[in-house]
């Protein structure tokens, strides 16, 4: 069983996302430590990309700040190594980034390093089912799950996408891009039910979730809840002092979905 | 021809969020249906002829030919189209397709503003809602076109993210499309982005070479030896090349924007300076060693794009077409040259092709024939070129 599957074994999973390198990688690492302490089941590490098509303004701006501050793929790898070796982070971790970051590094070189340093999966929001073979074959070779996404518009694609999914399925809660939303109008229970009918792989919902109430509601239908922009906003607000605030927030969300 | 997944060789594909997959599949199905529909084609031809003013002239540039003293030069006058550029060819096709698909709203990205103006025009004609995304930097460089779009009833949204230029406008359009698919068609302006756009736009622009081939055959009784076009995303270039691709004797030359030079960071010459990458499609992109898309630069807002269409990437790989880089300086000189020599003010984009012709034509025998696509007219550029020459005029 993949490490990721283990993240979904003890009740509902809370999955926080953070943009690496905003404001700097040391702060990111300290945030990750706090996330683990607060009970995160799985952590998504965003490797910044210059043109993140699936991202709303919050994560897009964080990515650009990180790049301006000199964050690179290699430096993110070094941070992951430190998390695993010096900072005792044992919770499963996945990268979230864009196709070109992995492709330009060399898919094989990227996956080899990711696996060596203790990354369990990769989410590439701009690699849909039709394009995944080029990445998936190599990911599998290195024991990394390439995470599949399902959207409110997926309809008859759901069974096709879900049946080949590994690790977990990322259910996109709303049309549009990442970002905090006051209301999520998609029929989440039906969407989750359709996914669950097609696969036993656990599913987590993300995009637009920020409050404990929303999280609790989502957790009723899915196996886990993913939160990105709300956390990235906290980091943007508190900068180097963000880790304790991120920890508190994650704790409140973990408690909400228990 | 692309394969079923929209590949041109290794290039192309569909690198977009899952949220958009059904939208592009729906578009592909609709396009495959209508492209062979006689009624659709009849309506489109009528629009192109009656509304856009096609066919565009193939004009023998006698003074330029004599002045350069080499190949015989013809200009394919896309600048004479309604709205002033080749962009209208694609837009009328896509707007008609969108209408058939039941869409009531067009969104588009624009660089120089020509594609935005064309889209706003079609939206006005078809009674559709229209929102154009334009990099903030470009709204300032091309203020006149912003006004034209608004006049035509479109909303213009200045994009401030990233480098605030064309690539950011494309991304913003993609984002907008993911939030509103049901009633909205994304009218992409060049042969780029996910399949089926590179094919659809190519097919709608192929009218350029379909006409020019017939026109040059009529005037000269034979095929041209050289076809030149400027190349940003590559839509006027692929349209200019398409019907000659199988005619191996015809040299196809795409003219990229070198900006301040391909040995500087201020360039937009994708094939000359970029490497293979993935951004909505697989193709060549200007990027750094970690795959971050590079900020690009050219005096021409329409060529200021860090990627190139997948079919061009393939034509480059196979050697069928050649891609040369033309600097700002050379383009501005050509802009002035064509104005003075032929009384034709070309778009600064098109001036890149003219600039290469000025270099190439004198090296060729007088019995060679060259066709240069003048993709647009240069009125929109006059203020910027005046500034480039140190003269301040009010638009
Ligand atoms: C007049 C003109 N020519 C050329 C271009 C470049 O686009 P493409 O390479 O797709 O023809 C533009 C784009 O705005 C344009 O306005």
Coordinates of C-alpha atoms in Angstrom, one line a residue, chain A residues 48-55 60 64 67 72-74 99-101 103-105 125-128 130-131 134-135 149-151 153-157 161 172 175-177, chain B residues 5 7 12-22 25 161-162 167-168 171-172 174-175 178-181 275-280 282 287-294:
Chain A
X48 CA 6.2 27.5 -7.7
X49 CA 5.6 27.9 -11.4
X50 CA 5.6 31.2 -13.3
X51 CA 2.3 30.6 -15.0
X52 CA 0.0 28.5 -12.8
X53 CA -3.1 28.2 -14.9
X54 CA -5.2 26.4 -12.3
X55 CA -4.4 28.9 -9.5
X60 CA -0.4 32.7 -8.1
X64 CA 5.6 34.7 -8.0
X67 CA 10.3 32.8 -7.5
X72 CA 14.1 26.8 -7.4
X73 CA 13.2 23.1 -7.8
X74 CA 16.6 22.1 -6.5
X99 CA 4.0 19.9 -16.1
X100 CA 6.9 22.1 -17.2
X101 CA 8.6 22.2 -13.8
X103 CA 9.4 18.1 -17.7
X104 CA 12.2 20.6 -17.8
X105 CA 14.0 19.0 -14.9
X125 CA -3.1 20.1 -12.5
X126 CA -2.2 20.8 -16.1
X127 CA -1.7 17.1 -17.0
X128 CA -5.2 15.6 -17.6
X130 CA -5.1 12.2 -21.9
X131 CA -1.5 13.3 -21.2
X134 CA 4.4 10.3 -20.3
X135 CA 4.6 11.1 -16.5
X149 CA -8.1 15.2 -10.5
X150 CA -11.8 15.1 -11.1
X151 CA -13.9 18.3 -11.7
X153 CA -17.5 19.1 -15.3
X154 CA -15.9 15.7 -15.6
X155 CA -19.3 13.9 -16.0
X156 CA -18.8 10.8 -18.1
X157 CA -15.0 11.0 -17.7
X161 CA -10.2 8.9 -14.7
X172 CA -12.1 19.8 -7.5
X175 CA -15.5 25.5 -11.4
X176 CA -12.7 27.9 -11.8
X177 CA -9.4 28.2 -10.0
Chain B
X5 CA -4.6 13.6 -29.6
X7 CA 0.0 16.0 -31.9
X12 CA 0.8 19.8 -29.2
X13 CA -1.5 17.9 -26.9
X14 CA -3.8 19.2 -24.2
X15 CA -2.1 20.4 -21.0
X16 CA -5.0 22.0 -19.3
X17 CA -6.9 21.4 -16.0
X18 CA -9.5 18.6 -15.9
X19 CA -12.2 21.2 -15.5
X20 CA -11.7 22.3 -19.2
X21 CA -11.3 18.8 -20.7
X22 CA -15.0 18.4 -21.6
X25 CA -13.7 17.8 -26.3
X161 CA -0.5 39.1 -13.1
X162 CA 2.9 37.9 -14.0
X167 CA 1.0 35.0 -22.0
X168 CA -0.6 36.3 -18.8
X171 CA -3.7 32.2 -18.7
X172 CA -6.3 34.6 -17.4
X174 CA -8.1 30.0 -19.4
X175 CA -8.9 30.8 -15.8
X178 CA -12.9 27.3 -16.2
X179 CA -15.3 29.4 -14.2
X180 CA -17.8 29.7 -17.0
X181 CA -18.0 27.1 -19.7
X275 CA 13.7 24.9 -25.6
X276 CA 11.1 22.1 -25.6
X277 CA 8.6 22.6 -22.8
X278 CA 5.0 22.3 -21.8
X279 CA 2.6 25.2 -21.3
X280 CA -1.0 24.5 -22.4
X282 CA 4.1 20.8 -25.8
X287 CA 12.2 29.5 -20.3
X288 CA 14.9 29.2 -17.7
X289 CA 16.7 26.1 -16.6
X290 CA 13.9 25.2 -14.1
X291 CA 11.2 25.5 -16.7
X292 CA 9.9 28.9 -15.5
X293 CA 8.4 30.7 -18.6
X294 CA 10.7 33.6 -19.4

